[in-house]
Coordinates of C-alpha atoms and ligand atoms in Angstrom, one line a residue:
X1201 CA -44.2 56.9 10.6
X1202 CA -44.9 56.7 7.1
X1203 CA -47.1 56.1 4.3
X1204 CA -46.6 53.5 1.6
X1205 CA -47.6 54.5 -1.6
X1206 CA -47.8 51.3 -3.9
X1207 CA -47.8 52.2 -7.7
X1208 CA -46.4 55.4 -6.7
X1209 CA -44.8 56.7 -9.5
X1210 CA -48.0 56.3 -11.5
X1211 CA -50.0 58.9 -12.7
X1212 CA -52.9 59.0 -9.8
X1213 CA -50.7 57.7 -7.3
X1214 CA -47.5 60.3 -7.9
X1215 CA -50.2 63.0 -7.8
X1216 CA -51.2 61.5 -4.4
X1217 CA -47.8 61.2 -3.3
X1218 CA -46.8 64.9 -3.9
X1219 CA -50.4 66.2 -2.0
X1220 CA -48.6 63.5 1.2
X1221 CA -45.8 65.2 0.9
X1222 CA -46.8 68.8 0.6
X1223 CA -49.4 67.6 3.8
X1224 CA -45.6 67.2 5.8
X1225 CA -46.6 63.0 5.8
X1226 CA -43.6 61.2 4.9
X1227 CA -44.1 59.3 1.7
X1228 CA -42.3 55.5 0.8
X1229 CA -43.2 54.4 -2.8
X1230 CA -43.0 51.1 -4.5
X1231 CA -43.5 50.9 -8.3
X1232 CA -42.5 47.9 -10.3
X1233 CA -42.4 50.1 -13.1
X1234 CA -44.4 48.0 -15.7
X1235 CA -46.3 51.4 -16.5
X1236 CA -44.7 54.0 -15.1
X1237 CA -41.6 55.5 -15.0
X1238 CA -38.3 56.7 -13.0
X1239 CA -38.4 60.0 -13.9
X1240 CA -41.2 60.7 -12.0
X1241 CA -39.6 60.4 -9.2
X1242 CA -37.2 63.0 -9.9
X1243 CA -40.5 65.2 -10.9
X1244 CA -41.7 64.5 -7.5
X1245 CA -38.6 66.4 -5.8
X1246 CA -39.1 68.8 -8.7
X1247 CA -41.9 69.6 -6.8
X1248 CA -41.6 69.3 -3.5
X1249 CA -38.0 69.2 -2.5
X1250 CA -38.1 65.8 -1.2
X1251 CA -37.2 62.6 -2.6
X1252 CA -39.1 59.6 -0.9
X1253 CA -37.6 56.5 -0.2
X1254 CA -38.2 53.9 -3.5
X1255 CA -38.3 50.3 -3.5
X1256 CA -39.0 48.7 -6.9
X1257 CA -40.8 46.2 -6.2
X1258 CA -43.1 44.1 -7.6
X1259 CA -45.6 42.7 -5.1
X1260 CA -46.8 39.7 -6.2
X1261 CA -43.0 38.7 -4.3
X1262 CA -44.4 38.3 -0.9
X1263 CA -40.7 38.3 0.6
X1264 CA -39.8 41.5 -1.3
X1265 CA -43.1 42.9 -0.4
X1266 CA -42.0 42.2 3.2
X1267 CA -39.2 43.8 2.8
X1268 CA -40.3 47.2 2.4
X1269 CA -42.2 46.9 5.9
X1270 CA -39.2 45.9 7.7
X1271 CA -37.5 48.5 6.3
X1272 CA -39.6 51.3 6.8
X1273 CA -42.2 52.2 9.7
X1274 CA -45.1 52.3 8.1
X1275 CA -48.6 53.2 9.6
X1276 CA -50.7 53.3 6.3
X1277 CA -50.6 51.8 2.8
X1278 CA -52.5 53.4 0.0
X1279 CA -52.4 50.6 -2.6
X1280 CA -52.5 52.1 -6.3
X1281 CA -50.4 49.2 -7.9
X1282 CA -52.8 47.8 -10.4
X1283 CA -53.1 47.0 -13.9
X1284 CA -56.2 48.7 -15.8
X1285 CA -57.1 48.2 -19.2
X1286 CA -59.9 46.9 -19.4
X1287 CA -59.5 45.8 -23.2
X1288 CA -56.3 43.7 -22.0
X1289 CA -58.1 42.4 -19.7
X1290 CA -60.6 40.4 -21.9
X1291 CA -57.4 39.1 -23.3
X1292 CA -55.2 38.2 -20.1
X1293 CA -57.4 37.7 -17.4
X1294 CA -55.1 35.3 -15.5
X1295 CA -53.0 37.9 -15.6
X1296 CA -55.1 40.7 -14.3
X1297 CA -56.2 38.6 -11.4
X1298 CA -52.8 37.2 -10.7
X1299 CA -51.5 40.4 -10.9
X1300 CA -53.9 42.5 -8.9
X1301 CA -55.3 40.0 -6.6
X1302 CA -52.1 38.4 -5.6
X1303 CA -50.0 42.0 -5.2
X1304 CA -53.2 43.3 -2.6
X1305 CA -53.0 39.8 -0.9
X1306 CA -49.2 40.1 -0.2
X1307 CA -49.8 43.8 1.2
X1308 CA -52.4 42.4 3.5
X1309 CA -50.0 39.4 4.6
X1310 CA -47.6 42.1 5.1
X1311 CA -49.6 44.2 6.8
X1312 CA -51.0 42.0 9.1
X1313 CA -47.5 40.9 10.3
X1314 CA -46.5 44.2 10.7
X1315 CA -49.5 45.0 12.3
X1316 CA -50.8 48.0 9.7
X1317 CA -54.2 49.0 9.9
X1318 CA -55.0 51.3 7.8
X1319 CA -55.6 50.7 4.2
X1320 CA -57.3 53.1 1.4
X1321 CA -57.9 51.0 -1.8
X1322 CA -57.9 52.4 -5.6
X1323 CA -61.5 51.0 -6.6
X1324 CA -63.3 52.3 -9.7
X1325 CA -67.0 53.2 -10.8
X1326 CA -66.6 50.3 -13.2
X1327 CA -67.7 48.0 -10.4
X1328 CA -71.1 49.9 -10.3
X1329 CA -73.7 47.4 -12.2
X1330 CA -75.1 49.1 -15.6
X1331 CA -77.9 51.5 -14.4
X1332 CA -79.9 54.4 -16.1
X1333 CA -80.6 56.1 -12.7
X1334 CA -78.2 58.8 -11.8
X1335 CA -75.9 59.6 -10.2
X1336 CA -74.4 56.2 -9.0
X1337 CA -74.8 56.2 -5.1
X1338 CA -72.3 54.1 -2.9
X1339 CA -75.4 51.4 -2.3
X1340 CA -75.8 50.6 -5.3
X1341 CA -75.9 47.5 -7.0
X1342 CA -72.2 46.1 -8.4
X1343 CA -71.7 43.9 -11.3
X1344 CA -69.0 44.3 -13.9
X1345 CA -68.1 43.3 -17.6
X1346 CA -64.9 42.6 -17.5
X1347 CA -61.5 41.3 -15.9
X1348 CA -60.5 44.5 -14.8
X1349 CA -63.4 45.7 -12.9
X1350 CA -64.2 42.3 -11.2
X1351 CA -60.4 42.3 -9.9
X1352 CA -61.3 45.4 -8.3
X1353 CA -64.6 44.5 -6.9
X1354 CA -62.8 41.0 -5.9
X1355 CA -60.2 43.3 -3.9
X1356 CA -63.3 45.4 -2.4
X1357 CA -64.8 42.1 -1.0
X1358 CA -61.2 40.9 0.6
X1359 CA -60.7 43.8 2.0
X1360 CA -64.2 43.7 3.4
X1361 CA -63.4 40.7 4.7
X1362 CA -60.8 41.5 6.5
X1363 CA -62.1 43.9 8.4
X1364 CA -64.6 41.7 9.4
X1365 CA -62.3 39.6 10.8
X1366 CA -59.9 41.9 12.7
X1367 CA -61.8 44.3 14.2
X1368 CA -58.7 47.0 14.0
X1369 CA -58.3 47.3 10.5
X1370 CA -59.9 50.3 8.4
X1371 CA -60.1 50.3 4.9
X1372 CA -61.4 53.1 2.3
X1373 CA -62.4 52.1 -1.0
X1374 CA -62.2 54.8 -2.9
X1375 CA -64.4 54.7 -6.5
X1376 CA -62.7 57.0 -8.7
X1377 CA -64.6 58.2 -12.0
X1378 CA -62.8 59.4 -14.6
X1379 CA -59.7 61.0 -13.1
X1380 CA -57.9 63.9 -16.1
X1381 CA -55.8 66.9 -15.9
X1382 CA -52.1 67.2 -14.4
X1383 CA -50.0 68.7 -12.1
X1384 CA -49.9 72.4 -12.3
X1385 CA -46.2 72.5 -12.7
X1386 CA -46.6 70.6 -15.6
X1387 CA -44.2 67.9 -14.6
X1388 CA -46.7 65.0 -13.5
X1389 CA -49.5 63.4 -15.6
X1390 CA -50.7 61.0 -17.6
X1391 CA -48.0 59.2 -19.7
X1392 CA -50.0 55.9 -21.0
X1393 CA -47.1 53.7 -22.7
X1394 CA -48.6 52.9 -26.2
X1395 CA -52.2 54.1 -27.8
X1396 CA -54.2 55.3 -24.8
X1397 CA -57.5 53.7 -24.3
X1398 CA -58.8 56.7 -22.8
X1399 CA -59.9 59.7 -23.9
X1400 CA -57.9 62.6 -22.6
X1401 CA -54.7 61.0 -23.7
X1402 CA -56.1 60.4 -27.0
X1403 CA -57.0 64.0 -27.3
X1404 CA -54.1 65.7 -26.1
X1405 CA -51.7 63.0 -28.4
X1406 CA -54.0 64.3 -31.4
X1407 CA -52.9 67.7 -29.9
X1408 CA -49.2 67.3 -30.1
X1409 CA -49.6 65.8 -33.6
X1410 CA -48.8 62.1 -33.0
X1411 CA -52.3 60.9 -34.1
X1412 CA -54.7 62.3 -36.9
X1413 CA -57.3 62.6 -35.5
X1414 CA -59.8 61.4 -32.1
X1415 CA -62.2 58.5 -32.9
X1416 CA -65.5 59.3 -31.1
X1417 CA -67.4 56.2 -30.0
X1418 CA -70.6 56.8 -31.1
X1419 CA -73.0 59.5 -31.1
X1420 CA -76.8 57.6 -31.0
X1421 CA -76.6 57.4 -26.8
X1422 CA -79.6 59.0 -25.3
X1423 CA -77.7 62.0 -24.0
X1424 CA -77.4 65.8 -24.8
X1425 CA -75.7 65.5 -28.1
X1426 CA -75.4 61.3 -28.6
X1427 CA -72.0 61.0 -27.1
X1428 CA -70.7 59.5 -23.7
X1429 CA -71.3 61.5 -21.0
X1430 CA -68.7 60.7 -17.6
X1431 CA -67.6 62.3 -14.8
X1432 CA -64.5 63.9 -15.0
X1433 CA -62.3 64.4 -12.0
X1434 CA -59.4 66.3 -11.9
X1435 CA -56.6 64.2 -10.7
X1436 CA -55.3 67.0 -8.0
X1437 CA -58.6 66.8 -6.1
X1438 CA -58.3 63.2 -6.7
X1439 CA -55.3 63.6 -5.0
X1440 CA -56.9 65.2 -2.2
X1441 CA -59.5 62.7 -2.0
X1442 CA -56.9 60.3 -0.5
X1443 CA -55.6 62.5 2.2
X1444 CA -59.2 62.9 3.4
X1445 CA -60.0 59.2 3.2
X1446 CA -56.5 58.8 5.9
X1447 CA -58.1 61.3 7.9
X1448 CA -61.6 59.6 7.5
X1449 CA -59.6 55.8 8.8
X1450 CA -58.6 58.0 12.2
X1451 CA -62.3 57.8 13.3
X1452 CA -61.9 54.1 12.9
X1453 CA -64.9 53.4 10.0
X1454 CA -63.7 49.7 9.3
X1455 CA -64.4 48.8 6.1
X1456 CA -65.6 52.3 3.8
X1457 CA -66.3 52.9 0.8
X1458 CA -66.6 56.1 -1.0
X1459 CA -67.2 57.8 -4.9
X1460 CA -64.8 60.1 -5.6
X1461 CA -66.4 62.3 -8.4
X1462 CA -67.3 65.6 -9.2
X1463 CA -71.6 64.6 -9.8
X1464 CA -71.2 66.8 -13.3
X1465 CA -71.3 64.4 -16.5
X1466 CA -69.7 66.1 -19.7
X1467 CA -70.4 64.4 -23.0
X1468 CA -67.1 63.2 -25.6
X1469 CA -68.2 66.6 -27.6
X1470 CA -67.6 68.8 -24.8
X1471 CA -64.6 66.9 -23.5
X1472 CA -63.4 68.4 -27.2
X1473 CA -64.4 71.9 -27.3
X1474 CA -63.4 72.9 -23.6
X1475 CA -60.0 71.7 -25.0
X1476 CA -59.6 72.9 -28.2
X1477 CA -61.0 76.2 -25.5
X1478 CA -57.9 76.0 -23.4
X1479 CA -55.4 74.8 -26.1
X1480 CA -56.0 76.7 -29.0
X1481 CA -55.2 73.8 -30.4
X1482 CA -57.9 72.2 -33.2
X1483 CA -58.9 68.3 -32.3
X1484 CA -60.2 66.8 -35.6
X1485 CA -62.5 64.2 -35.4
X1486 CA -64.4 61.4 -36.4
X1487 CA -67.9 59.8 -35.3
X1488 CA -66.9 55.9 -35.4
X1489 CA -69.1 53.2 -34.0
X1490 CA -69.7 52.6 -30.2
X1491 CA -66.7 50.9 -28.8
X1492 CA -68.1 47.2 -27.1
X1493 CA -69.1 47.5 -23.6
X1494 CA -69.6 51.2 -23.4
X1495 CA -72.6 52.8 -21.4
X1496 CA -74.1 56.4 -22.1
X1497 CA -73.8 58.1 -19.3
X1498 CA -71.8 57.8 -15.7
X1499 CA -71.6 59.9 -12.8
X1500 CA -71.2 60.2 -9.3
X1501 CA -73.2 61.0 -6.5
X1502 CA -70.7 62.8 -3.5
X1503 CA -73.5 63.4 -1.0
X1504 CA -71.0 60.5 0.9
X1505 CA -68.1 61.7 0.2
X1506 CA -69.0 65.3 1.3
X1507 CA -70.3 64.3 4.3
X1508 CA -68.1 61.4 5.8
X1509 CA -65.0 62.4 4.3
X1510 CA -65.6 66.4 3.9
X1511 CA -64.4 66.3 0.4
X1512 CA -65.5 68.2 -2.7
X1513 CA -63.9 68.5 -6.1
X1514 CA -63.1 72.0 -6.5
X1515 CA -61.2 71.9 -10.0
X1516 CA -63.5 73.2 -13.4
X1517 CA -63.3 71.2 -16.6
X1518 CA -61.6 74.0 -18.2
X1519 CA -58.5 73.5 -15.8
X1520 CA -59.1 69.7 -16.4
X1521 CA -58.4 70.3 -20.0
X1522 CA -55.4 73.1 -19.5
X1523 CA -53.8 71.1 -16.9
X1524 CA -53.6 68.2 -18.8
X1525 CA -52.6 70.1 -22.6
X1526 CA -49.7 72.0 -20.2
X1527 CA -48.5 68.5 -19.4
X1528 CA -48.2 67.0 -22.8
X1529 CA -47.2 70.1 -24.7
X1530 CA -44.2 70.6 -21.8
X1531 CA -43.7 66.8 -22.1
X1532 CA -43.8 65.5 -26.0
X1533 CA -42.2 62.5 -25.3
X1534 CA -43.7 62.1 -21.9
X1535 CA -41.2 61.4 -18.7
X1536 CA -38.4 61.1 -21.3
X1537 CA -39.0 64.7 -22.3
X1538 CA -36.1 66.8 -20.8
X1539 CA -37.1 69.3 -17.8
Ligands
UD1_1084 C1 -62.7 53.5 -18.9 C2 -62.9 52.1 -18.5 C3 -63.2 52.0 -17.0 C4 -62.0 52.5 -16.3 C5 -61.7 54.0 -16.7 C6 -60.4 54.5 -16.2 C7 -63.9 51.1 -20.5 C8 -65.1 50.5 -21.2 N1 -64.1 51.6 -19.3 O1 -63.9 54.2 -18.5 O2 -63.3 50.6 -16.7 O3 -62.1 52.5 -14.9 O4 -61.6 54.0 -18.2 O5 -60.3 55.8 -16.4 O6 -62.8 51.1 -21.1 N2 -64.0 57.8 -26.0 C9 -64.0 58.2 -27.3 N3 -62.9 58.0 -28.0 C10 -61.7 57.5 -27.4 C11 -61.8 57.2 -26.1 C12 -62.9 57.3 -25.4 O7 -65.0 58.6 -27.9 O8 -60.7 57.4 -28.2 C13 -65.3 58.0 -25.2 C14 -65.9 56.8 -24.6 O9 -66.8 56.2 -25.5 C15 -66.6 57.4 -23.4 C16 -65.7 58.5 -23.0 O10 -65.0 58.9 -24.1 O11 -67.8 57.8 -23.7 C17 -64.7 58.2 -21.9 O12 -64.0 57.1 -22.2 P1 -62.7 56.6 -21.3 O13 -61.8 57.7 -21.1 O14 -62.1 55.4 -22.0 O15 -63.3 56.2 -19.9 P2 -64.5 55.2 -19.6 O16 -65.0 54.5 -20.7 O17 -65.6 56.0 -18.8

């Protein structure tokens, strides 16, 4: 009996599989490694003192994806694998759809053969359509604006699908907001390869001196002080959003899907200063124009996700922002750095 963990060894997903773990579930990742990194499994036993099983794999190999279930017992997948830039994306959208559509097929092939029910899906607010009402509830309507975001509201609809079709199968669809922070030992977090399209990153790289300096996106939006204003989410209650969601697919939902935020929005500005608060470090910046295709403001509404999957984000911003300076300042050179 074990969980499959695909992308494992990325930064939401090793989170996820260390809270498994530390839960006594027994954890089997697969990675391909295009955007993570080796050394986080190490981190993981770091941690917790086990090292789970690791296949390297990349799943859009159906027979290597079968592989891993005939090799292993497994009773659940939670499928992280992905790729997610959105500005890439635009670019390569063959790629993104071959990539993500093809990899969550395989699993479900795979699945089905091994006869697996229980899947919990790495969705994304970015399949919410534009809206000025707040906070974004679970019913409301989708429509997305790029590559990225339809491959994940593409995936939503297969996997509602399915369900429809075999009446065994459950499936949460978790839509994350804006996951940040690290783990408290300092040896898991974010570790983008190359210039980070997201803020955090960008703000603790400016922190450790490998940029100049942040580039704020604009500040004309309608909102507190004219910057974006999202929902942050620290990535250990994110974590611990996933274990409820198994626990949720025991009472049998078929197909679910559920927000995972915190329903607080805090603007670019404040993102800053609660750092700068927690570092001591200064995070000069710059007010540049707004970057294509953002929106003012984004948050969630967890009425759902309190209810039906008793979960509430318990982490503050300010350990969003020290958790994730303690990670980059222990870790310069991210997973290379030595521990
Ligand atoms: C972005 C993606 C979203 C994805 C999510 C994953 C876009 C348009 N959206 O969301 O699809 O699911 O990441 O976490 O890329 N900002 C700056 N300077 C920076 C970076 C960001 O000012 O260098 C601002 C942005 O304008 C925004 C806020 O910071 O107001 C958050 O940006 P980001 O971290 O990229 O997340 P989202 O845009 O919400």
């Amino acid at each position: 009996m074990a969980v499959l963990v695909t992308g494992g060894l990325g930064y939401i997903g090793s989170h996820t599989a260390v809270a498994l773990i530390e839960k006594g579930i027994k954890v089997v990742i697969c990675d391909d490694l295009s955007n993570s990194d080796i050394n986080a499994l190490d981190r993981i036993f770091k941690i917790t003192n086990v090292r789970p099983k690791f296949h390297k794999t990349d799943l859009k190999d159906y027979k290597k994806t079968e592989l891993i279930f005939k090799r292993n017992s497994i009773d659940a997948v939670i499928h992280f694998a992905g790729y997610k830039a959105v500005g890439e994306s635009v670019e390569k959208p063959v790629m993104y759809y071959e990539n993500n559509l093809l990899s969550t097929l395989n699993l479900l092939k795979a699945m089905k053969k091994f006869n697996v029910k229980n899947f919990v899906f790495s969705s994304s607010a970015t399949v919410y359509k534009v809206s000025d009402i707040m906070p974004l509830k679970e019913n409301f309507p989708l429509a997305q604006t790029n590559p990225y975001g339809r491959s994940k509201y593409f995936i939503e609809e297969i996997l509602h699908d399915v369900c429809i079709s075999d009446k065994n199968m459950n499936v949460a669809a978790l839509r994350y907001f804006n996951p940040i922070g690290a783990h408290k030992s300092g040896l898991l977090g974010e570790n983008p390869n190359g210039i980070p399209n997201n803020l955090m990153p960008f703000i603790t790289k400016v922190a450790i001196g490998k940029f100049d300096k942040l580039k704020v996106f604009g500040n004309d939006y309608p909102t507190k002080d004219g910057t974006g204003v999202r929902d942050y989410i620290h990535v250990l209650d994110l974590a611990k959003g996933h274990i409820c969601a198994l626990e949720k697919l025991k009472e049998k939902p078929g197909f679910f899907v559920c927000n995972l935020g915190t329903g607080k929005g805090y603007s670019v500005l404040e993102i800053v200063k609660e750092f700068e608060k927690q570092s001591g470090v200064e995070i000069p910046y710059e007010i540049t124009k707004r970057r294509p295709g953002d929106i003012a403001e984004c948050y969630a509404d967890c009425e759902k996700a309190e209810k039906e999957l008793g979960f509430k984000a318990e982490y503050s911003l300010a350990d969003m922002c020290r958790d994730s300076w303690n990670f980059q300042k222990n870790n310069p050179e991210g997973y290379k750095s030595v521990q």
